[in-house]
Short mmCIF file of C-alpha atoms and ligand atoms in Angstrom, two decimals:
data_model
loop_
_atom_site.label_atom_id
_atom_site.label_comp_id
_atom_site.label_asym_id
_atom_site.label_seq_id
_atom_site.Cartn_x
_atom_site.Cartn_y
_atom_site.Cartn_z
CA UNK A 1 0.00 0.00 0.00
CA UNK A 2 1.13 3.48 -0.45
CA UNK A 3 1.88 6.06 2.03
CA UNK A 4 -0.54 8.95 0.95
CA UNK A 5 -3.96 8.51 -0.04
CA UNK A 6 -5.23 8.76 -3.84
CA UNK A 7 -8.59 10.84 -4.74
CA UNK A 8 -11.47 9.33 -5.85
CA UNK A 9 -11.58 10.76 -9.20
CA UNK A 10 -8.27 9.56 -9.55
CA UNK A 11 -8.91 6.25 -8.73
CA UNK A 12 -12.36 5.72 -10.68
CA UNK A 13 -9.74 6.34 -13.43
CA UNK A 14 -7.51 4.11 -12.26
CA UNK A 15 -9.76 1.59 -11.89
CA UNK A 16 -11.30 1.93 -15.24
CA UNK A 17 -7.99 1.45 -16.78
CA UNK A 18 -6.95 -1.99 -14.30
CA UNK A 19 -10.29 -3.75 -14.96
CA UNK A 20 -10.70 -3.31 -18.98
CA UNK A 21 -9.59 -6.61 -19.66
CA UNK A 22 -12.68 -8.51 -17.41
CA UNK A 23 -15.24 -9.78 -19.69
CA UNK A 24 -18.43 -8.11 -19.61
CA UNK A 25 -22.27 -10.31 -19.34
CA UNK A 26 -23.77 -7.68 -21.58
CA UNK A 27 -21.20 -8.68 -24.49
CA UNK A 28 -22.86 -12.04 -24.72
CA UNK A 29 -19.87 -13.60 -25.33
CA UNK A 30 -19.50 -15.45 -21.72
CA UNK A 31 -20.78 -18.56 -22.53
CA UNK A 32 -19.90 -20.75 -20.05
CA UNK A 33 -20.71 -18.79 -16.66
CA UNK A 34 -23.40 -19.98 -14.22
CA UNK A 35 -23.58 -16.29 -12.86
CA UNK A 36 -25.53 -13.38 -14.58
CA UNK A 37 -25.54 -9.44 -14.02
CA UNK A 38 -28.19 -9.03 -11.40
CA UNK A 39 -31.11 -7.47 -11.86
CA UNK A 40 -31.01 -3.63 -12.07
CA UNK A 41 -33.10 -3.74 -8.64
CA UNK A 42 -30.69 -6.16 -6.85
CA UNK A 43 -28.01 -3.54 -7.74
CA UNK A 44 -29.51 -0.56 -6.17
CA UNK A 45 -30.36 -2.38 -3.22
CA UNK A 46 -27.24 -4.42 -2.98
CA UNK A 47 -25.94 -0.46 -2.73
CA UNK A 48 -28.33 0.79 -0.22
CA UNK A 49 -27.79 -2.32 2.19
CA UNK A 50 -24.02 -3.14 1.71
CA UNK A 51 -23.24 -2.50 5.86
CA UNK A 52 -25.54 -5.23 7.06
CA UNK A 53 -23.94 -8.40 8.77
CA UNK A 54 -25.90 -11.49 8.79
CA UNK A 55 -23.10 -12.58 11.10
CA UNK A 56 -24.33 -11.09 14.07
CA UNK A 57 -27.95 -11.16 13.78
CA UNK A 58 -29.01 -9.79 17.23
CA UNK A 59 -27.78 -6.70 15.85
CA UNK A 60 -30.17 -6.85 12.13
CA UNK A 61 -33.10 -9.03 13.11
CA UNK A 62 -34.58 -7.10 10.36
CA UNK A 63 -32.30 -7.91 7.65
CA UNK A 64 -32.06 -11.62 9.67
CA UNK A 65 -36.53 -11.72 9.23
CA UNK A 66 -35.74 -11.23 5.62
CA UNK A 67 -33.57 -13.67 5.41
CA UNK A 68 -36.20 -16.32 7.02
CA UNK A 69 -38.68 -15.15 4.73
CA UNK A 70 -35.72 -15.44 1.53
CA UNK A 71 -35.48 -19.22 2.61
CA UNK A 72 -39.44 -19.87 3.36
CA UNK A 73 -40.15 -18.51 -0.69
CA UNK A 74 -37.51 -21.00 -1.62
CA UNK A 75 -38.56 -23.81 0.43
CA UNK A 76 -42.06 -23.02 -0.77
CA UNK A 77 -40.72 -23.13 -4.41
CA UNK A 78 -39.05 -26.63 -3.22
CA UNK A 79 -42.52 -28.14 -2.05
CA UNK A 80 -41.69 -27.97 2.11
CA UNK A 81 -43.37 -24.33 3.68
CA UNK A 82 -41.40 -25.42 6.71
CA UNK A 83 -37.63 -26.24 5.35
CA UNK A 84 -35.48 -23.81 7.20
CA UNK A 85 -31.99 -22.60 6.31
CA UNK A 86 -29.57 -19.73 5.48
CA UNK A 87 -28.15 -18.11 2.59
CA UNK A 88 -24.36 -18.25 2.12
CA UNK A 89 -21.95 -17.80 -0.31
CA UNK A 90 -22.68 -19.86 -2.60
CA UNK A 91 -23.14 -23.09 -3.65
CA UNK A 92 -19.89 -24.52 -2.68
CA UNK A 93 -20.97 -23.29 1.05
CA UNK A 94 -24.22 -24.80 1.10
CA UNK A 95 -22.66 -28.36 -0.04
CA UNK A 96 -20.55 -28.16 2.74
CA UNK A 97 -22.81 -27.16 5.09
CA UNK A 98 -24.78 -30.49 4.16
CA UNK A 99 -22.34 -32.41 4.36
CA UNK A 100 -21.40 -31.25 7.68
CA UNK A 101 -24.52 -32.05 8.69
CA UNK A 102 -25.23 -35.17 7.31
CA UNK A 103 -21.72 -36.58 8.83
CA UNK A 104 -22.60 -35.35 12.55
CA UNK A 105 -26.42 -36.67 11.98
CA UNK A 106 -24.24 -40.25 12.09
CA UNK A 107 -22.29 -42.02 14.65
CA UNK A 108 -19.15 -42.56 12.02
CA UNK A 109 -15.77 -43.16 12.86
CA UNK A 110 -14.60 -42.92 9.01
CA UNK A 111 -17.64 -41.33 7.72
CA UNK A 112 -17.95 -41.65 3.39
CA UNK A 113 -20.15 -39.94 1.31
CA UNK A 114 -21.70 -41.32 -1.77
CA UNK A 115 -21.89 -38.70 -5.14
CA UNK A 116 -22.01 -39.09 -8.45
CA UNK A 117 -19.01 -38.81 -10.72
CA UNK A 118 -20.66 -35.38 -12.28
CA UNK A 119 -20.41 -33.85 -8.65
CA UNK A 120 -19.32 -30.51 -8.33
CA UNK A 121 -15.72 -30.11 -6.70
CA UNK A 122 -17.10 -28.70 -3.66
CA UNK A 123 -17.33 -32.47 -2.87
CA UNK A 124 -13.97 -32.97 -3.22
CA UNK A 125 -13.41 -30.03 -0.98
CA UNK A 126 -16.14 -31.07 1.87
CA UNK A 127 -14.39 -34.37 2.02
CA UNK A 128 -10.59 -33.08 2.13
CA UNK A 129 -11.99 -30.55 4.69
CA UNK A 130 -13.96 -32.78 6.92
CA UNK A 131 -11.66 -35.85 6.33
CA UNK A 132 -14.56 -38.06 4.64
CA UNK A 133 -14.11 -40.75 2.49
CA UNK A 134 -15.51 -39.84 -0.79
CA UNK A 135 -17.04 -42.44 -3.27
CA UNK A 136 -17.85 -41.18 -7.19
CA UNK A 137 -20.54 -43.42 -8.83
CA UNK A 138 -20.43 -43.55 -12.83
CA UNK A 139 -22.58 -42.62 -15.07
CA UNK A 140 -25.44 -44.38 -17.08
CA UNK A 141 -25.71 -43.68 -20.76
CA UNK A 142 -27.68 -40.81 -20.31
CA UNK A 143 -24.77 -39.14 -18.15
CA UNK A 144 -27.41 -39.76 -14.53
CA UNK A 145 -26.10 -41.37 -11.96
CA UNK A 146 -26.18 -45.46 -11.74
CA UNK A 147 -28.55 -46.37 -9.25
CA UNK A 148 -27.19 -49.79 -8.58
CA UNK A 149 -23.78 -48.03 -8.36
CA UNK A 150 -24.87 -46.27 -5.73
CA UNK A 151 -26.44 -49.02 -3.79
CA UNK A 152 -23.62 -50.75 -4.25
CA UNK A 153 -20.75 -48.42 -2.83
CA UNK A 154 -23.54 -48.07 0.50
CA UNK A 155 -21.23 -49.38 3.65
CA UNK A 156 -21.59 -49.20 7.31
CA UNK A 157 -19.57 -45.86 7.07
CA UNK A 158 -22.11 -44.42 4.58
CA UNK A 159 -23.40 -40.74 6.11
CA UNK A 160 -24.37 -39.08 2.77
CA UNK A 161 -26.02 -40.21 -0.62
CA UNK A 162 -25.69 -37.04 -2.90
CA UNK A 163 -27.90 -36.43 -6.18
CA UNK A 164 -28.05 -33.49 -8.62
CA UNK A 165 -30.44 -31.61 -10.06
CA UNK A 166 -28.93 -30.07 -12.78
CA UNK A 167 -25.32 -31.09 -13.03
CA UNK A 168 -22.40 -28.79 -13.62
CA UNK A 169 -21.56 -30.33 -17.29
CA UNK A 170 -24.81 -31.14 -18.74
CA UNK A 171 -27.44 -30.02 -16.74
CA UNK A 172 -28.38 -33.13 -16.04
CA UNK A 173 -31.19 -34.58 -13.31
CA UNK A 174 -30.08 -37.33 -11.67
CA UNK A 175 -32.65 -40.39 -10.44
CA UNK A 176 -33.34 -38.29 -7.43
CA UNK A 177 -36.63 -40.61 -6.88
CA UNK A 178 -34.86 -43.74 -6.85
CA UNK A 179 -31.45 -42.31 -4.72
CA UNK A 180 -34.66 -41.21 -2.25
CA UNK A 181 -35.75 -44.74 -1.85
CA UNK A 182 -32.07 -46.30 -1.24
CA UNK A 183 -31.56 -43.46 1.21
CA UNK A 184 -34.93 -43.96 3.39
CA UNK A 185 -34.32 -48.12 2.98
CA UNK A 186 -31.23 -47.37 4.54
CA UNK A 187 -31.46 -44.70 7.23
CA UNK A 188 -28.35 -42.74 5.30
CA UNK A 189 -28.94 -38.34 5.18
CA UNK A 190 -29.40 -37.68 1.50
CA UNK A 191 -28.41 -33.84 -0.36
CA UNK A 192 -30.15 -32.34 -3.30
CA UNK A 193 -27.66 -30.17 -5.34
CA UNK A 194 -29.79 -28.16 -6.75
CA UNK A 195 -27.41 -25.00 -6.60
CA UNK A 196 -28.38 -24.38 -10.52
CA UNK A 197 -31.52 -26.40 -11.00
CA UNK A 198 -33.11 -25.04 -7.63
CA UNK A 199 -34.30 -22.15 -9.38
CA UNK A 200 -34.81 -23.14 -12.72
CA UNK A 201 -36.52 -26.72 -12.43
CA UNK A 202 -39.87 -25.08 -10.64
CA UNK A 203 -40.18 -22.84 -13.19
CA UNK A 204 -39.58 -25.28 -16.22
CA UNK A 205 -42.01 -27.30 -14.77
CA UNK A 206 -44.65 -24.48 -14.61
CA UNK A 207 -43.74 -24.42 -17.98
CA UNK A 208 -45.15 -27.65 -19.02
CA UNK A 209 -41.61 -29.27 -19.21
CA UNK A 210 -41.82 -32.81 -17.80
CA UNK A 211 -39.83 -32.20 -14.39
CA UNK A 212 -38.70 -35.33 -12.28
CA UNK A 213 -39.70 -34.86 -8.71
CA UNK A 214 -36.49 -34.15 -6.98
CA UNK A 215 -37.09 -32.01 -3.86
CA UNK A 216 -39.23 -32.02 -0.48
CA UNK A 217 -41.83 -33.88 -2.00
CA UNK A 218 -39.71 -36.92 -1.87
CA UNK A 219 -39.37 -38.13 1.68
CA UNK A 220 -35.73 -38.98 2.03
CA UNK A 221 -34.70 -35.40 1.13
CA UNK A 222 -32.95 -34.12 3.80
CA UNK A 223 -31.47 -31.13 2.42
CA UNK A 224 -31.18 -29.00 -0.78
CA UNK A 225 -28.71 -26.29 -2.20
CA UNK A 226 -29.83 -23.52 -4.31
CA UNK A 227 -28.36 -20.34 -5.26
CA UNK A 228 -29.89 -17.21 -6.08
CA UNK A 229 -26.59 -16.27 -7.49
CA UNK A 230 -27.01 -18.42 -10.68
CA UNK A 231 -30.55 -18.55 -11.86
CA UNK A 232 -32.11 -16.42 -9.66
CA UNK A 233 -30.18 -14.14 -10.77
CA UNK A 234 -29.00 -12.26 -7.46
CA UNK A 235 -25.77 -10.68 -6.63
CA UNK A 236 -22.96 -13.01 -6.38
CA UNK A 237 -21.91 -13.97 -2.91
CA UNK A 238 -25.45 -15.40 -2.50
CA UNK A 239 -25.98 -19.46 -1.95
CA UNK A 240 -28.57 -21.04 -0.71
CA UNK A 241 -29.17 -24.51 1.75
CA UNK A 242 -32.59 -25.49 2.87
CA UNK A 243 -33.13 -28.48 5.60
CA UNK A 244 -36.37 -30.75 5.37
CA UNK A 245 -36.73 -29.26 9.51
CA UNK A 246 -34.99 -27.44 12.37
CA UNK A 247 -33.90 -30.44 13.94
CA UNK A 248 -31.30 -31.60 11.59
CA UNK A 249 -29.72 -27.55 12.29
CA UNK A 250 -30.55 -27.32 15.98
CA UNK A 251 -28.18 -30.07 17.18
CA UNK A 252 -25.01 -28.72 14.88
CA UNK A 253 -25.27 -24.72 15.42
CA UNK A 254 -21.96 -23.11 16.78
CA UNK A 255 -22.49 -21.04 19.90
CA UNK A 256 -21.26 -17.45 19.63
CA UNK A 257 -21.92 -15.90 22.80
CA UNK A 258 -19.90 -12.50 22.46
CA UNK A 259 -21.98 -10.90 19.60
CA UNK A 260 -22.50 -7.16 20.27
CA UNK A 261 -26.29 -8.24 19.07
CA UNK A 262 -26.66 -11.00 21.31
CA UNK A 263 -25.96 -14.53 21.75
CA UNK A 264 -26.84 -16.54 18.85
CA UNK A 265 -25.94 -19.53 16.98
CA UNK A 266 -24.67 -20.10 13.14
CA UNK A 267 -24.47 -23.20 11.55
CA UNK A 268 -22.87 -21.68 7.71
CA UNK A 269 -18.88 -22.11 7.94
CA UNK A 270 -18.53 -18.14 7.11
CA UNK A 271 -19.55 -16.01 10.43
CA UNK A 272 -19.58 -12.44 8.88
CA UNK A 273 -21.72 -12.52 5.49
CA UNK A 274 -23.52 -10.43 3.29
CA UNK A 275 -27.32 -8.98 4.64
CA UNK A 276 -27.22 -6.68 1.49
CA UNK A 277 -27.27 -9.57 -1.24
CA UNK A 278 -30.12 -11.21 0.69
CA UNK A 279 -31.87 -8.28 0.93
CA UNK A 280 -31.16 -7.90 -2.79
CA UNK A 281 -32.40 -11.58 -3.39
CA UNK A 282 -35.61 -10.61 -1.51
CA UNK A 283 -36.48 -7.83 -3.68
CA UNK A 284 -35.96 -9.88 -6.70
CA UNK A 285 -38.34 -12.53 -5.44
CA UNK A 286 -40.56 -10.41 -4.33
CA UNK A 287 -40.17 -8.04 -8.16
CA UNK A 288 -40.09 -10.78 -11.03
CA UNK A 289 -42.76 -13.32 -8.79
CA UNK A 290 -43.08 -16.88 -10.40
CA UNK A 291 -44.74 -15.53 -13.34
CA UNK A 292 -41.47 -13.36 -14.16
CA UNK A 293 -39.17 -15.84 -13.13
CA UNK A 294 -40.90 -18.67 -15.93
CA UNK A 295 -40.93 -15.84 -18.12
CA UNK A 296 -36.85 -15.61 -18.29
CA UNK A 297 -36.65 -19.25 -18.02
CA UNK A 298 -38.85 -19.50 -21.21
CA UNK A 299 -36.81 -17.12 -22.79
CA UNK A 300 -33.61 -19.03 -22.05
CA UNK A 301 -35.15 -22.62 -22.86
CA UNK A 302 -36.13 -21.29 -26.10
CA UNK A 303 -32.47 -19.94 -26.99
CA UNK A 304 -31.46 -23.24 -25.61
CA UNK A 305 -33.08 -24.93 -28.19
CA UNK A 306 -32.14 -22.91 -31.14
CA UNK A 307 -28.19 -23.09 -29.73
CA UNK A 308 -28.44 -26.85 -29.60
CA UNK A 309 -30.46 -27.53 -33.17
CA UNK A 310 -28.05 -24.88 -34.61
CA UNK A 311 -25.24 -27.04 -33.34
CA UNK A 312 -26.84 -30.12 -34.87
CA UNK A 313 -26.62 -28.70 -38.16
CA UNK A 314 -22.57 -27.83 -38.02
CA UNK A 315 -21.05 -30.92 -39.63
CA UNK A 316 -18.32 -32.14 -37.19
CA UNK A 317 -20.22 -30.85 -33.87
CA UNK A 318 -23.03 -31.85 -32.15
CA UNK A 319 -24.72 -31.92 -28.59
CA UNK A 320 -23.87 -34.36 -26.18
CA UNK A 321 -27.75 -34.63 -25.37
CA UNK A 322 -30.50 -33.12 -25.77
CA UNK A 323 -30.70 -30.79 -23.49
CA UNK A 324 -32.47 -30.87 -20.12
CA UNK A 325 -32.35 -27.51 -18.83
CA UNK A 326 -30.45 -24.01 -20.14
CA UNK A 327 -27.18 -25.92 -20.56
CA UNK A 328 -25.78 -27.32 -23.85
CA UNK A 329 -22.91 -29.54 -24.10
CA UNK A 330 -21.22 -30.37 -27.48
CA UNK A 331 -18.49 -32.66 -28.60
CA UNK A 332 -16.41 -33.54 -31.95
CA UNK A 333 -15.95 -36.70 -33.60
CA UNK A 334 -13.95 -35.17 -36.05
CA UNK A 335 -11.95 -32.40 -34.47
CA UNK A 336 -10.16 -31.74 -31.01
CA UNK A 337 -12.36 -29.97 -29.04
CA UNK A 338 -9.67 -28.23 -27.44
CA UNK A 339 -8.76 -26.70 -30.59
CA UNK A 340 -12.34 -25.42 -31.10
CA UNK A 341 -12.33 -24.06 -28.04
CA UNK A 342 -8.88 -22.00 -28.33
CA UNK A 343 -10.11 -20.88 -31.54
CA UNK A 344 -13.50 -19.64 -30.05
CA UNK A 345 -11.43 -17.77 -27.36
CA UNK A 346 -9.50 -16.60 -29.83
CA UNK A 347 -13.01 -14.83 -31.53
CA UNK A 348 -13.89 -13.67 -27.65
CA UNK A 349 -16.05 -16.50 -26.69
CA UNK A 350 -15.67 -17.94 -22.70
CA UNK A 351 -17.02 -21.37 -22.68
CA UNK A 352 -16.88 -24.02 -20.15
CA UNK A 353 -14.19 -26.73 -21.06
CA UNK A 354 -14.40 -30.08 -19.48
CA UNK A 355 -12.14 -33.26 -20.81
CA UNK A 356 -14.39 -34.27 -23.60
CA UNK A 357 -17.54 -31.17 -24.85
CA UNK A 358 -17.44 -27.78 -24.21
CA UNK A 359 -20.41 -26.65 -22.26
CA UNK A 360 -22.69 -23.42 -22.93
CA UNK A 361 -25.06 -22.17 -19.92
CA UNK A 362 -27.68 -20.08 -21.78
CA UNK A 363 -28.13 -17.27 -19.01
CA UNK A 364 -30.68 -14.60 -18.82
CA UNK A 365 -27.38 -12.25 -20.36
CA UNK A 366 -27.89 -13.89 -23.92
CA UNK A 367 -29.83 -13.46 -26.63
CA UNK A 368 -30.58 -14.50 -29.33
CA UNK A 369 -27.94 -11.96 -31.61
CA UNK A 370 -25.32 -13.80 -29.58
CA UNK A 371 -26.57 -17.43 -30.13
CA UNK A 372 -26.27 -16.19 -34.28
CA UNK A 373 -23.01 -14.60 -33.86
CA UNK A 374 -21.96 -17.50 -31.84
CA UNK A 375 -23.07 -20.17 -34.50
CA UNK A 376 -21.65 -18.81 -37.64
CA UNK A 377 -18.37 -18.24 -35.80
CA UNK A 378 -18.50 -22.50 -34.94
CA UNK A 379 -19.39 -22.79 -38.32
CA UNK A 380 -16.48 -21.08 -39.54
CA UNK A 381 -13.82 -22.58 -37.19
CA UNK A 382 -14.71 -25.81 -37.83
CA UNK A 383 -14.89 -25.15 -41.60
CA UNK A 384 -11.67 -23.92 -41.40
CA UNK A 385 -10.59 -26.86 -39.34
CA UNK A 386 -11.84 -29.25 -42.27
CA UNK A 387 -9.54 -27.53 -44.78
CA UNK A 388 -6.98 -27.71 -42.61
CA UNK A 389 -7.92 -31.06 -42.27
CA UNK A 390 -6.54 -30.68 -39.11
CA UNK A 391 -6.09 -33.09 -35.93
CA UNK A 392 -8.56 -35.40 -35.94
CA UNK A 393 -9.55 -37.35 -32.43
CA UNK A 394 -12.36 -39.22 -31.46
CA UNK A 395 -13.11 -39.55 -27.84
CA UNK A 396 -15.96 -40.68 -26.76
CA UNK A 397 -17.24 -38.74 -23.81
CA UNK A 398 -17.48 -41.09 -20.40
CA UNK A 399 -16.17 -38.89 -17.44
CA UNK A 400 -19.03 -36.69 -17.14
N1 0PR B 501 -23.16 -27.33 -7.32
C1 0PR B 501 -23.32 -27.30 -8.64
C2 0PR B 501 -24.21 -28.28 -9.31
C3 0PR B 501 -22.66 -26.31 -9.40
O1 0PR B 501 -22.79 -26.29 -10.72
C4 0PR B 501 -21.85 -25.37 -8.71
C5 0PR B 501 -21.11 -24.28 -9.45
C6 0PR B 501 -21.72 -25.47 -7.33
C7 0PR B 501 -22.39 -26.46 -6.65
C8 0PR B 501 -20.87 -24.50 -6.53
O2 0PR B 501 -21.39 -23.24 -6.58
P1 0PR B 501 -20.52 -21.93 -6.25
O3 0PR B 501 -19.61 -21.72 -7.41
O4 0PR B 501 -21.56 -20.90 -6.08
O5 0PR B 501 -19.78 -22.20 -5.01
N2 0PR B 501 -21.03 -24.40 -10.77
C9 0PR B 501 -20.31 -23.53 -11.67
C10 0PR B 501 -19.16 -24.30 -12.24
O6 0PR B 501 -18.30 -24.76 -11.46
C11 0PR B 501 -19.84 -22.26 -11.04
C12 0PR B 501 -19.36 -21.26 -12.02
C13 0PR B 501 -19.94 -20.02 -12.05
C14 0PR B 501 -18.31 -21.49 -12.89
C15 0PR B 501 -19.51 -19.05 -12.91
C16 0PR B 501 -17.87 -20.52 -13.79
C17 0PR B 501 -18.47 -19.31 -13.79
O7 0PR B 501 -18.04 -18.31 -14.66
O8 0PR B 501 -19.13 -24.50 -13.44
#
């Protein structure tokens, strides 16, 4: 840090100059992002609100009401009224959060969890953090998780069956309805990561889309993470984890008896987080309603469909399935898709690159200009990959 202090003007400058380089949403050219610019509203609010702590509660019960009534609409949304739970920082939070809960709901010396090989990495990090064994189940054809798989890898150190709602690669629903049944026959906690699907699967099915049941409604569901901060399109720094009932919180809250507000307990890992983004997320629930929420969610299904048949119809690409929700893989049986994607970046496009497709999330930032733009630029790399006649590598896609 410098000695002597700059003035604003100068650093607005400044800081104009430094952050150039960052990729804007409005461009339409990030691709493969899971986050969104907020909503307009969010922003202002986010603004107005930016000092509260949900940290120390006793000292915002206001802000710490809104957050109840945040995670009631969502539970709602999730088919329990009376799930309870907090918003955190994200998705990676709430995972651990459940996990942390479903390991102390069991009497484990070397607690495992069970998740699907799709998992997010925030698996990975809730076992290297809380010293659990984890277990990744493959994949069925249809990139789900295998059921028997699952049953299969169940031990007597089992404390967690995990299934997703809308994986990370492909969007995909796993057999939520079936992992339910193996979890209840069992007695073993099971976690819903929803953290993209939770607010995008409610409104798809009040769409008409033929939706799965994969949250409260099913009886094993203990627990389910969804973020505002993807979908719901809320200031990022905002998770979400909902519990089927207190009881599975009460017993594994941390005691913080020195709060200026008050004695009270916390059960998220962080201790001092955001009040303005829930606030923020409020405001947004409260402004677009279900009816505005399907609306964008329409919109985005819709471009989804166009990206994926315009895909379809670029010789030497194509989807890795049909798509499921606003998330479009595609692969190469011709070409490296490594190359396709450098050449893409090369033309300004950010897409998500996993081992085998490159993966589009068709946020409420895109239209359709940039789905166009997009698919004559894949048209033209891969055209000019075919004169090249360049590297050609089949590999089929298993990992994910
Ligand atoms: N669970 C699932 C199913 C996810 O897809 C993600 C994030 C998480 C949990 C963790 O959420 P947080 O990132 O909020 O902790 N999935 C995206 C991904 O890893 C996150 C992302 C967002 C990546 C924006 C890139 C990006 O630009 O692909």
């Amino acid at each position: 840090m410098q000695e002597f202090g700059v003035p604003e003007k100068e650093i607005i400058l400044r800081l104009t100059k430094l952050l150039k380089d960052d990729k804007k949403y409005d461009s339409g050219r990030i691709l493969g992002s899971m986050c969104t610019k907020p909503l307009t509203i969010a922003i202002k609010i986010y603004q107005d609100f930016f000092d509260k702590n949900l940290g120390d509660p006793g000292l915002f019960p206001a802000t710490w009401a809104i957050e109840r009534d945040v995670i009631r609409m969502m539970s709602t949304l999730l088919n329990n009224p009376n799930g309870v739970g907090y918003c955190c920082s994200g998705g990676t939070e709430a995972n651990l959060i459940a996990m942390r809960m479903a390991r102390n709901s069991h009497d484990i010396k070397h607690p495992e969890i069970i998740v699907p090989l799709s998992a997010h990495a925030s698996f990975d990090k809730a076992a290297d953090l809380m010293n659990l064994d984890i277990i990744k189940v493959p994949l069925n054809e249809n990139y789900q998780v295998d059921v028997e798989g699952v049953r299969a890898a169940i031990s007597k150190n089992t404390v967690a069956i995990v299934g997703i709602a809308g994986t990370t690669s492909l969007g995909v629903i796993d057999p939520i309805k079936e992992l339910n049944e193996i979890a209840i026959e069992n007695d073993i906690y099971f976690h819903v990561d929803a953290a993209f699907g939770g607010l995008v699967l409610p409104f798809l099915k009040r769409l008409g889309y033929n939706i799965p049941k994969f949250d409260f409604t099913l009886d094993g569901v203990k627990s389910i993470t969804a973020d505002p901060h993807k979908m719901g399109m809320s200031p990022i720094g905002t998770g979400g984890i909902i519990f089927r009932d207190a009881s599975i919180v009460r017993s594994n809250a941390f005691e913080i008896p020195y709060l200026a507000g008050g004695n009270f307990k916390q059960a998220t890992i962080i201790g001092t987080r955001s009040g303005a983004s829930v606030i923020a997320t409020w405001a947004i629930f409260k402004y677009l309603g279900i009816d505005g929420y399907s609306k964008i969610v329409k919109k985005c299904m819709n471009l989804t469909h166009i990206l994926s048949k315009g895909i379809k119809q670029i010789d030497g690409v194509s989807p890795v399935i049909d798509p499921i929700i606003n998330i479009v893989g595609f692969e190469s049986d011709r070409y490296n898709i490594h190359t396709i994607d450098r050449e893409l970046r090369k033309r300004g496009w950010a897409l998500g690159a996993f081992p085998n497709f490159l993966r589009i999330v068709v946020m409420p930032h895109i239209r359709k200009c940039h789905i166009d733009e997009f698919l004559s630029d894949l048209e033209d790399i891969v055209h000019h990959l075919k004169e090249k006649s360049s590297y050609v590598q089949k590999t089929p896609v298993k990992a994910f």
